[in-house]
Amino acid sequence: MNLKDLEYVKAVAHFKHFRKAADACFVSQPTLSGQIKKLEQELGVILFDRSTKHVTLTTQGERLLTQITLILEQTQILKELAATSNQPLQGKLSIGIIPTIAPYLLPTLLTSMKAAFTQSQFSFIEMQTSTILAALDSGEVDFAILADVPELKNYHTINVYKEDFLVAVSADNALAVNKKVALQDLQGSNLLMLSDGHCFKDQAQQFCFSAGVDVSSQYQGNSLETLLALVAMDDGVTFVPKLAAILREGIHYLPIFPNQQRNIVLACRKHYPHLSGVEQLADWLSAHDNLKVKLAQVL
């Protein structure tokens, strides 16, 4: 048994004709037919019903074709991984990125990222986490930048940075005089959150619920900027990731005690052929001075 025999089986199953399959595989029909016959003898099954004009798979053949297809696909992945193991990212690349990262990370790094990866043409698409996972599965995006969530267990992830959660309050809010805030101090506050579907909301809610803090149902926004506009009007308080804590008139950012963080990762399919290139990009991002400074700055 060899891979070429499996390719012959797949071709016959596709064309339903031995001669057409042989032409597609660039071998003579007797060679292809003979190899398939040997394979059938080795496996102890009949793969094709040859009694009709159009060759069809037997029941056993249909079952085995699924595994044959998988073997050939995995072999191709292996070849691609070997061929690109030491190559940088090249060509057009689509990157999914969640909305609570994109507006704050890209302006900081995009220009120098293009300069560092001159053979790559990056295209960023803002998506919520569930949409990103579907896009990874379909190949719509090559990889993604997002917060680590349990659903990523079926993907290859590389840590990029950890980011603190902060509480944003109005300068007129009683909490604004504090240097930091305990989660319990938020009890009774009008706590504003993003709408459903944002993983940032899910993460923030988890530690709010553990501290007995209720989330306001008065307003659920689709962007942090909308929530921060309401905070500036002293119409509530909200959580922000540290990179989003940009100087804004009328808003104070307070560290949380105990500290709360999210882990930002690069994610791709486990058998993505350019995995080493993704790892190079992750290393570059995590080592970037601008990112380090923003994550370390004291507000």
PDB file of N, CA and C in Angstrom, residues 43-135:
ATOM      1  N   LEU A  43      -6.266  -5.148   1.337  1.00  0.00           N
ATOM      2  CA  LEU A  43      -7.259  -4.758   2.341  1.00  0.00           C
ATOM      3  C   LEU A  43      -8.300  -5.854   2.571  1.00  0.00           C
ATOM      4  N   GLY A  44      -8.459  -6.726   1.614  1.00  0.00           N
ATOM      5  CA  GLY A  44      -9.449  -7.789   1.743  1.00  0.00           C
ATOM      6  C   GLY A  44     -10.862  -7.321   1.502  1.00  0.00           C
ATOM      7  N   VAL A  45     -11.026  -6.262   0.697  1.00  0.00           N
ATOM      8  CA  VAL A  45     -12.358  -5.746   0.373  1.00  0.00           C
ATOM      9  C   VAL A  45     -12.400  -5.372  -1.101  1.00  0.00           C
ATOM     10  N   ILE A  46     -13.604  -5.297  -1.637  1.00  0.00           N
ATOM     11  CA  ILE A  46     -13.808  -4.792  -2.991  1.00  0.00           C
ATOM     12  C   ILE A  46     -14.230  -3.339  -2.877  1.00  0.00           C
ATOM     13  N   LEU A  47     -13.448  -2.448  -3.456  1.00  0.00           N
ATOM     14  CA  LEU A  47     -13.723  -1.013  -3.334  1.00  0.00           C
ATOM     15  C   LEU A  47     -14.723  -0.524  -4.369  1.00  0.00           C
ATOM     16  N   PHE A  48     -14.708  -1.120  -5.584  1.00  0.00           N
ATOM     17  CA  PHE A  48     -15.538  -0.610  -6.676  1.00  0.00           C
ATOM     18  C   PHE A  48     -16.392  -1.720  -7.285  1.00  0.00           C
ATOM     19  N   ASP A  49     -17.611  -1.342  -7.646  1.00  0.00           N
ATOM     20  CA  ASP A  49     -18.498  -2.217  -8.396  1.00  0.00           C
ATOM     21  C   ASP A  49     -18.221  -1.961  -9.876  1.00  0.00           C
ATOM     22  N   ARG A  50     -17.634  -2.924 -10.563  1.00  0.00           N
ATOM     23  CA  ARG A  50     -17.223  -2.755 -11.953  1.00  0.00           C
ATOM     24  C   ARG A  50     -18.233  -3.347 -12.931  1.00  0.00           C
ATOM     25  N   SER A  51     -19.385  -3.743 -12.449  1.00  0.00           N
ATOM     26  CA  SER A  51     -20.350  -4.469 -13.292  1.00  0.00           C
ATOM     27  C   SER A  51     -21.197  -3.552 -14.150  1.00  0.00           C
ATOM     28  N   THR A  52     -21.112  -2.259 -13.939  1.00  0.00           N
ATOM     29  CA  THR A  52     -21.917  -1.309 -14.707  1.00  0.00           C
ATOM     30  C   THR A  52     -21.017  -0.378 -15.514  1.00  0.00           C
ATOM     31  N   LYS A  53     -21.629   0.383 -16.416  1.00  0.00           N
ATOM     32  CA  LYS A  53     -20.864   1.297 -17.266  1.00  0.00           C
ATOM     33  C   LYS A  53     -20.142   2.352 -16.426  1.00  0.00           C
ATOM     34  N   HIS A  54     -20.845   2.874 -15.448  1.00  0.00           N
ATOM     35  CA  HIS A  54     -20.251   3.869 -14.547  1.00  0.00           C
ATOM     36  C   HIS A  54     -19.803   3.167 -13.267  1.00  0.00           C
ATOM     37  N   VAL A  55     -18.508   3.208 -13.029  1.00  0.00           N
ATOM     38  CA  VAL A  55     -17.933   2.543 -11.858  1.00  0.00           C
ATOM     39  C   VAL A  55     -18.428   3.235 -10.598  1.00  0.00           C
ATOM     40  N   THR A  56     -18.888   2.463  -9.628  1.00  0.00           N
ATOM     41  CA  THR A  56     -19.373   3.039  -8.371  1.00  0.00           C
ATOM     42  C   THR A  56     -18.671   2.378  -7.186  1.00  0.00           C
ATOM     43  N   LEU A  57     -18.632   3.084  -6.098  1.00  0.00           N
ATOM     44  CA  LEU A  57     -18.050   2.550  -4.870  1.00  0.00           C
ATOM     45  C   LEU A  57     -18.990   1.525  -4.248  1.00  0.00           C
ATOM     46  N   THR A  58     -18.430   0.487  -3.702  1.00  0.00           N
ATOM     47  CA  THR A  58     -19.218  -0.440  -2.888  1.00  0.00           C
ATOM     48  C   THR A  58     -19.459   0.198  -1.526  1.00  0.00           C
ATOM     49  N   THR A  59     -20.278  -0.450  -0.725  1.00  0.00           N
ATOM     50  CA  THR A  59     -20.519   0.063   0.625  1.00  0.00           C
ATOM     51  C   THR A  59     -19.220   0.159   1.412  1.00  0.00           C
ATOM     52  N   GLN A  60     -18.380  -0.883   1.325  1.00  0.00           N
ATOM     53  CA  GLN A  60     -17.086  -0.849   2.015  1.00  0.00           C
ATOM     54  C   GLN A  60     -16.196   0.240   1.420  1.00  0.00           C
ATOM     55  N   GLY A  61     -16.289   0.408   0.100  1.00  0.00           N
ATOM     56  CA  GLY A  61     -15.475   1.425  -0.559  1.00  0.00           C
ATOM     57  C   GLY A  61     -15.838   2.833  -0.113  1.00  0.00           C
ATOM     58  N   GLU A  62     -17.138   3.102   0.045  1.00  0.00           N
ATOM     59  CA  GLU A  62     -17.570   4.417   0.508  1.00  0.00           C
ATOM     60  C   GLU A  62     -17.029   4.705   1.905  1.00  0.00           C
ATOM     61  N   ARG A  63     -17.070   3.690   2.763  1.00  0.00           N
ATOM     62  CA  ARG A  63     -16.589   3.878   4.132  1.00  0.00           C
ATOM     63  C   ARG A  63     -15.075   4.138   4.147  1.00  0.00           C
ATOM     64  N   LEU A  64     -14.351   3.389   3.332  1.00  0.00           N
ATOM     65  CA  LEU A  64     -12.898   3.545   3.307  1.00  0.00           C
ATOM     66  C   LEU A  64     -12.461   4.823   2.588  1.00  0.00           C
ATOM     67  N   LEU A  65     -13.284   5.305   1.636  1.00  0.00           N
ATOM     68  CA  LEU A  65     -12.919   6.523   0.919  1.00  0.00           C
ATOM     69  C   LEU A  65     -12.808   7.713   1.869  1.00  0.00           C
ATOM     70  N   THR A  66     -13.669   7.757   2.873  1.00  0.00           N
ATOM     71  CA  THR A  66     -13.610   8.847   3.855  1.00  0.00           C
ATOM     72  C   THR A  66     -12.239   8.882   4.528  1.00  0.00           C
ATOM     73  N   GLN A  67     -11.746   7.712   4.920  1.00  0.00           N
ATOM     74  CA  GLN A  67     -10.438   7.649   5.565  1.00  0.00           C
ATOM     75  C   GLN A  67      -9.312   7.911   4.572  1.00  0.00           C
ATOM     76  N   ILE A  68      -9.464   7.431   3.349  1.00  0.00           N
ATOM     77  CA  ILE A  68      -8.456   7.680   2.315  1.00  0.00           C
ATOM     78  C   ILE A  68      -8.318   9.178   2.057  1.00  0.00           C
ATOM     79  N   THR A  69      -9.454   9.858   1.953  1.00  0.00           N
ATOM     80  CA  THR A  69      -9.433  11.306   1.736  1.00  0.00           C
ATOM     81  C   THR A  69      -8.739  12.019   2.882  1.00  0.00           C
ATOM     82  N   LEU A  70      -9.026  11.596   4.104  1.00  0.00           N
ATOM     83  CA  LEU A  70      -8.396  12.201   5.274  1.00  0.00           C
ATOM     84  C   LEU A  70      -6.881  11.981   5.252  1.00  0.00           C
ATOM     85  N   ILE A  71      -6.453  10.777   4.908  1.00  0.00           N
ATOM     86  CA  ILE A  71      -5.020  10.475   4.864  1.00  0.00           C
ATOM     87  C   ILE A  71      -4.317  11.364   3.843  1.00  0.00           C
ATOM     88  N   LEU A  72      -4.921  11.522   2.676  1.00  0.00           N
ATOM     89  CA  LEU A  72      -4.312  12.351   1.634  1.00  0.00           C
ATOM     90  C   LEU A  72      -4.272  13.819   2.035  1.00  0.00           C
ATOM     91  N   GLU A  73      -5.343  14.296   2.708  1.00  0.00           N
ATOM     92  CA  GLU A  73      -5.360  15.683   3.175  1.00  0.00           C
ATOM     93  C   GLU A  73      -4.283  15.912   4.230  1.00  0.00           C
ATOM     94  N   GLN A  74      -4.143  14.975   5.162  1.00  0.00           N
ATOM     95  CA  GLN A  74      -3.141  15.118   6.211  1.00  0.00           C
ATOM     96  C   GLN A  74      -1.726  15.032   5.633  1.00  0.00           C
ATOM     97  N   THR A  75      -1.551  14.227   4.595  1.00  0.00           N
ATOM     98  CA  THR A  75      -0.250  14.138   3.936  1.00  0.00           C
ATOM     99  C   THR A  75       0.112  15.466   3.284  1.00  0.00           C
ATOM    100  N   GLN A  76      -0.880  16.109   2.654  1.00  0.00           N
ATOM    101  CA  GLN A  76      -0.638  17.404   2.032  1.00  0.00           C
ATOM    102  C   GLN A  76      -0.284  18.446   3.084  1.00  0.00           C
ATOM    103  N   ILE A  77      -0.980  18.410   4.207  1.00  0.00           N
ATOM    104  CA  ILE A  77      -0.675  19.344   5.300  1.00  0.00           C
ATOM    105  C   ILE A  77       0.758  19.139   5.782  1.00  0.00           C
ATOM    106  N   LEU A  78       1.157  17.886   5.912  1.00  0.00           N
ATOM    107  CA  LEU A  78       2.515  17.572   6.338  1.00  0.00           C
ATOM    108  C   LEU A  78       3.542  18.150   5.365  1.00  0.00           C
ATOM    109  N   LYS A  79       3.281  18.002   4.076  1.00  0.00           N
ATOM    110  CA  LYS A  79       4.195  18.546   3.067  1.00  0.00           C
ATOM    111  C   LYS A  79       4.277  20.068   3.154  1.00  0.00           C
ATOM    112  N   GLU A  80       3.106  20.710   3.342  1.00  0.00           N
ATOM    113  CA  GLU A  80       3.084  22.172   3.426  1.00  0.00           C
ATOM    114  C   GLU A  80       3.805  22.666   4.674  1.00  0.00           C
ATOM    115  N   LEU A  81       3.601  21.966   5.780  1.00  0.00           N
ATOM    116  CA  LEU A  81       4.284  22.348   7.015  1.00  0.00           C
ATOM    117  C   LEU A  81       5.799  22.244   6.860  1.00  0.00           C
ATOM    118  N   ALA A  82       6.244  21.181   6.227  1.00  0.00           N
ATOM    119  CA  ALA A  82       7.679  20.998   6.030  1.00  0.00           C
ATOM    120  C   ALA A  82       8.239  22.055   5.092  1.00  0.00           C
ATOM    121  N   ALA A  83       7.478  22.375   4.041  1.00  0.00           N
ATOM    122  CA  ALA A  83       7.961  23.329   3.043  1.00  0.00           C
ATOM    123  C   ALA A  83       8.032  24.751   3.568  1.00  0.00           C
ATOM    124  N   THR A  84       7.188  25.077   4.533  1.00  0.00           N
ATOM    125  CA  THR A  84       7.115  26.464   5.018  1.00  0.00           C
ATOM    126  C   THR A  84       7.617  26.598   6.450  1.00  0.00           C
ATOM    127  N   SER A  85       8.274  25.580   6.975  1.00  0.00           N
ATOM    128  CA  SER A  85       8.633  25.574   8.393  1.00  0.00           C
ATOM    129  C   SER A  85       9.519  26.743   8.798  1.00  0.00           C
ATOM    130  N   ASN A  86      10.358  27.216   7.899  1.00  0.00           N
ATOM    131  CA  ASN A  86      11.279  28.295   8.257  1.00  0.00           C
ATOM    132  C   ASN A  86      11.032  29.573   7.464  1.00  0.00           C
ATOM    133  N   GLN A  87       9.896  29.624   6.763  1.00  0.00           N
ATOM    134  CA  GLN A  87       9.615  30.790   5.942  1.00  0.00           C
ATOM    135  C   GLN A  87       8.777  31.813   6.704  1.00  0.00           C
ATOM    136  N   PRO A  88       9.022  33.108   6.480  1.00  0.00           N
ATOM    137  CA  PRO A  88       8.171  34.133   7.094  1.00  0.00           C
ATOM    138  C   PRO A  88       6.805  34.170   6.415  1.00  0.00           C
ATOM    139  N   LEU A  89       5.889  34.888   7.008  1.00  0.00           N
ATOM    140  CA  LEU A  89       4.576  35.049   6.394  1.00  0.00           C
ATOM    141  C   LEU A  89       4.720  35.790   5.071  1.00  0.00           C
ATOM    142  N   GLN A  90       4.017  35.310   4.060  1.00  0.00           N
ATOM    143  CA  GLN A  90       4.124  35.904   2.734  1.00  0.00           C
ATOM    144  C   GLN A  90       2.754  36.048   2.105  1.00  0.00           C
ATOM    145  N   GLY A  91       2.649  37.043   1.202  1.00  0.00           N
ATOM    146  CA  GLY A  91       1.437  37.209   0.417  1.00  0.00           C
ATOM    147  C   GLY A  91       0.302  37.868   1.191  1.00  0.00           C
ATOM    148  N   LYS A  92      -0.914  37.717   0.661  1.00  0.00           N
ATOM    149  CA  LYS A  92      -2.096  38.330   1.256  1.00  0.00           C
ATOM    150  C   LYS A  92      -2.580  37.486   2.421  1.00  0.00           C
ATOM    151  N   LEU A  93      -2.759  38.129   3.556  1.00  0.00           N
ATOM    152  CA  LEU A  93      -3.172  37.431   4.769  1.00  0.00           C
ATOM    153  C   LEU A  93      -4.341  38.168   5.417  1.00  0.00           C
ATOM    154  N   SER A  94      -5.408  37.442   5.691  1.00  0.00           N
ATOM    155  CA  SER A  94      -6.579  38.021   6.362  1.00  0.00           C
ATOM    156  C   SER A  94      -6.506  37.687   7.849  1.00  0.00           C
ATOM    157  N   ILE A  95      -6.665  38.709   8.666  1.00  0.00           N
ATOM    158  CA  ILE A  95      -6.549  38.539  10.114  1.00  0.00           C
ATOM    159  C   ILE A  95      -7.838  39.004  10.777  1.00  0.00           C
ATOM    160  N   GLY A  96      -8.486  38.109  11.499  1.00  0.00           N
ATOM    161  CA  GLY A  96      -9.645  38.501  12.295  1.00  0.00           C
ATOM    162  C   GLY A  96      -9.172  39.145  13.592  1.00  0.00           C
ATOM    163  N   ILE A  97      -9.887  40.146  14.043  1.00  0.00           N
ATOM    164  CA  ILE A  97      -9.499  40.836  15.280  1.00  0.00           C
ATOM    165  C   ILE A  97     -10.761  41.344  15.961  1.00  0.00           C
ATOM    166  N   ILE A  98     -10.848  41.147  17.274  1.00  0.00           N
ATOM    167  CA  ILE A  98     -12.080  41.526  17.973  1.00  0.00           C
ATOM    168  C   ILE A  98     -12.142  43.040  18.185  1.00  0.00           C
ATOM    169  N   PRO A  99     -13.359  43.604  18.276  1.00  0.00           N
ATOM    170  CA  PRO A  99     -13.530  45.061  18.341  1.00  0.00           C
ATOM    171  C   PRO A  99     -12.939  45.724  19.583  1.00  0.00           C
ATOM    172  N   THR A 100     -12.719  44.968  20.666  1.00  0.00           N
ATOM    173  CA  THR A 100     -12.142  45.589  21.861  1.00  0.00           C
ATOM    174  C   THR A 100     -10.612  45.584  21.818  1.00  0.00           C
ATOM    175  N   ILE A 101     -10.043  45.113  20.715  1.00  0.00           N
ATOM    176  CA  ILE A 101      -8.590  45.174  20.521  1.00  0.00           C
ATOM    177  C   ILE A 101      -8.232  46.066  19.336  1.00  0.00           C
ATOM    178  N   ALA A 102      -8.951  45.919  18.224  1.00  0.00           N
ATOM    179  CA  ALA A 102      -8.570  46.549  16.953  1.00  0.00           C
ATOM    180  C   ALA A 102      -8.298  48.051  17.041  1.00  0.00           C
ATOM    181  N   PRO A 103      -9.206  48.871  17.619  1.00  0.00           N
ATOM    182  CA  PRO A 103      -8.975  50.323  17.577  1.00  0.00           C
ATOM    183  C   PRO A 103      -7.793  50.792  18.430  1.00  0.00           C
ATOM    184  N   TYR A 104      -7.329  49.947  19.324  1.00  0.00           N
ATOM    185  CA  TYR A 104      -6.298  50.361  20.269  1.00  0.00           C
ATOM    186  C   TYR A 104      -4.936  49.732  19.962  1.00  0.00           C
ATOM    187  N   LEU A 105      -4.942  48.532  19.390  1.00  0.00           N
ATOM    188  CA  LEU A 105      -3.682  47.862  19.058  1.00  0.00           C
ATOM    189  C   LEU A 105      -3.163  48.286  17.689  1.00  0.00           C
ATOM    190  N   LEU A 106      -4.041  48.344  16.696  1.00  0.00           N
ATOM    191  CA  LEU A 106      -3.580  48.592  15.332  1.00  0.00           C
ATOM    192  C   LEU A 106      -2.920  49.958  15.146  1.00  0.00           C
ATOM    193  N   PRO A 107      -3.478  51.061  15.668  1.00  0.00           N
ATOM    194  CA  PRO A 107      -2.780  52.345  15.495  1.00  0.00           C
ATOM    195  C   PRO A 107      -1.387  52.354  16.126  1.00  0.00           C
ATOM    196  N   THR A 108      -1.200  51.538  17.154  1.00  0.00           N
ATOM    197  CA  THR A 108       0.082  51.487  17.848  1.00  0.00           C
ATOM    198  C   THR A 108       1.133  50.723  17.055  1.00  0.00           C
ATOM    199  N   LEU A 109       0.699  49.668  16.348  1.00  0.00           N
ATOM    200  CA  LEU A 109       1.668  48.724  15.781  1.00  0.00           C
ATOM    201  C   LEU A 109       1.612  48.556  14.268  1.00  0.00           C
ATOM    202  N   LEU A 110       0.539  48.971  13.612  1.00  0.00           N
ATOM    203  CA  LEU A 110       0.333  48.573  12.217  1.00  0.00           C
ATOM    204  C   LEU A 110       1.446  49.058  11.292  1.00  0.00           C
ATOM    205  N   THR A 111       1.867  50.315  11.427  1.00  0.00           N
ATOM    206  CA  THR A 111       2.898  50.847  10.528  1.00  0.00           C
ATOM    207  C   THR A 111       4.201  50.072  10.653  1.00  0.00           C
ATOM    208  N   SER A 112       4.652  49.864  11.891  1.00  0.00           N
ATOM    209  CA  SER A 112       5.902  49.133  12.090  1.00  0.00           C
ATOM    210  C   SER A 112       5.739  47.648  11.761  1.00  0.00           C
ATOM    211  N   MET A 113       4.525  47.133  11.882  1.00  0.00           N
ATOM    212  CA  MET A 113       4.256  45.736  11.535  1.00  0.00           C
ATOM    213  C   MET A 113       4.430  45.530  10.027  1.00  0.00           C
ATOM    214  N   LYS A 114       3.929  46.469   9.233  1.00  0.00           N
ATOM    215  CA  LYS A 114       4.092  46.381   7.781  1.00  0.00           C
ATOM    216  C   LYS A 114       5.562  46.499   7.394  1.00  0.00           C
ATOM    217  N   ALA A 115       6.292  47.336   8.116  1.00  0.00           N
ATOM    218  CA  ALA A 115       7.713  47.513   7.821  1.00  0.00           C
ATOM    219  C   ALA A 115       8.523  46.271   8.183  1.00  0.00           C
ATOM    220  N   ALA A 116       8.098  45.580   9.243  1.00  0.00           N
ATOM    221  CA  ALA A 116       8.831  44.398   9.699  1.00  0.00           C
ATOM    222  C   ALA A 116       8.537  43.169   8.845  1.00  0.00           C
ATOM    223  N   PHE A 117       7.330  43.107   8.278  1.00  0.00           N
ATOM    224  CA  PHE A 117       6.923  41.944   7.473  1.00  0.00           C
ATOM    225  C   PHE A 117       6.632  42.418   6.051  1.00  0.00           C
ATOM    226  N   THR A 118       7.698  42.750   5.344  1.00  0.00           N
ATOM    227  CA  THR A 118       7.574  43.381   4.035  1.00  0.00           C
ATOM    228  C   THR A 118       7.002  42.448   2.970  1.00  0.00           C
ATOM    229  N   GLN A 119       7.085  41.145   3.182  1.00  0.00           N
ATOM    230  CA  GLN A 119       6.566  40.202   2.189  1.00  0.00           C
ATOM    231  C   GLN A 119       5.089  39.868   2.420  1.00  0.00           C
ATOM    232  N   SER A 120       4.492  40.515   3.419  1.00  0.00           N
ATOM    233  CA  SER A 120       3.104  40.219   3.782  1.00  0.00           C
ATOM    234  C   SER A 120       2.204  41.407   3.480  1.00  0.00           C
ATOM    235  N   GLN A 121       0.999  41.111   3.065  1.00  0.00           N
ATOM    236  CA  GLN A 121      -0.029  42.133   2.867  1.00  0.00           C
ATOM    237  C   GLN A 121      -1.178  41.817   3.824  1.00  0.00           C
ATOM    238  N   PHE A 122      -1.240  42.549   4.940  1.00  0.00           N
ATOM    239  CA  PHE A 122      -2.203  42.248   5.989  1.00  0.00           C
ATOM    240  C   PHE A 122      -3.539  42.927   5.720  1.00  0.00           C
ATOM    241  N   SER A 123      -4.592  42.179   5.918  1.00  0.00           N
ATOM    242  CA  SER A 123      -5.954  42.703   5.830  1.00  0.00           C
ATOM    243  C   SER A 123      -6.674  42.329   7.112  1.00  0.00           C
ATOM    244  N   PHE A 124      -7.117  43.330   7.869  1.00  0.00           N
ATOM    245  CA  PHE A 124      -7.752  43.092   9.168  1.00  0.00           C
ATOM    246  C   PHE A 124      -9.271  43.194   9.042  1.00  0.00           C
ATOM    247  N   ILE A 125      -9.950  42.262   9.696  1.00  0.00           N
ATOM    248  CA  ILE A 125     -11.416  42.249   9.696  1.00  0.00           C
ATOM    249  C   ILE A 125     -11.889  42.193  11.147  1.00  0.00           C
ATOM    250  N   GLU A 126     -12.643  43.206  11.573  1.00  0.00           N
ATOM    251  CA  GLU A 126     -13.187  43.200  12.935  1.00  0.00           C
ATOM    252  C   GLU A 126     -14.356  42.232  13.013  1.00  0.00           C
ATOM    253  N   MET A 127     -14.301  41.316  13.968  1.00  0.00           N
ATOM    254  CA  MET A 127     -15.351  40.316  14.161  1.00  0.00           C
ATOM    255  C   MET A 127     -15.458  39.989  15.640  1.00  0.00           C
ATOM    256  N   GLN A 128     -16.644  39.597  16.068  1.00  0.00           N
ATOM    257  CA  GLN A 128     -16.785  39.050  17.404  1.00  0.00           C
ATOM    258  C   GLN A 128     -16.209  37.637  17.423  1.00  0.00           C
ATOM    259  N   THR A 129     -15.929  37.138  18.616  1.00  0.00           N
ATOM    260  CA  THR A 129     -15.194  35.877  18.759  1.00  0.00           C
ATOM    261  C   THR A 129     -15.867  34.711  18.037  1.00  0.00           C
ATOM    262  N   SER A 130     -17.172  34.567  18.193  1.00  0.00           N
ATOM    263  CA  SER A 130     -17.863  33.427  17.566  1.00  0.00           C
ATOM    264  C   SER A 130     -17.734  33.480  16.050  1.00  0.00           C
ATOM    265  N   THR A 131     -17.780  34.673  15.481  1.00  0.00           N
ATOM    266  CA  THR A 131     -17.636  34.837  14.038  1.00  0.00           C
ATOM    267  C   THR A 131     -16.214  34.520  13.602  1.00  0.00           C
ATOM    268  N   ILE A 132     -15.238  34.914  14.423  1.00  0.00           N
ATOM    269  CA  ILE A 132     -13.840  34.610  14.113  1.00  0.00           C
ATOM    270  C   ILE A 132     -13.611  33.105  14.047  1.00  0.00           C
ATOM    271  N   LEU A 133     -14.154  32.363  14.996  1.00  0.00           N
ATOM    272  CA  LEU A 133     -13.939  30.918  15.016  1.00  0.00           C
ATOM    273  C   LEU A 133     -14.521  30.268  13.758  1.00  0.00           C
ATOM    274  N   ALA A 134     -15.690  30.716  13.346  1.00  0.00           N
ATOM    275  CA  ALA A 134     -16.290  30.187  12.122  1.00  0.00           C
ATOM    276  C   ALA A 134     -15.442  30.561  10.904  1.00  0.00           C
ATOM    277  N   ALA A 135     -14.877  31.779  10.909  1.00  0.00           N
ATOM    278  CA  ALA A 135     -14.046  32.229   9.793  1.00  0.00           C
ATOM    279  C   ALA A 135     -12.725  31.461   9.739  1.00  0.00           C
TER     280      ALA A 135
END
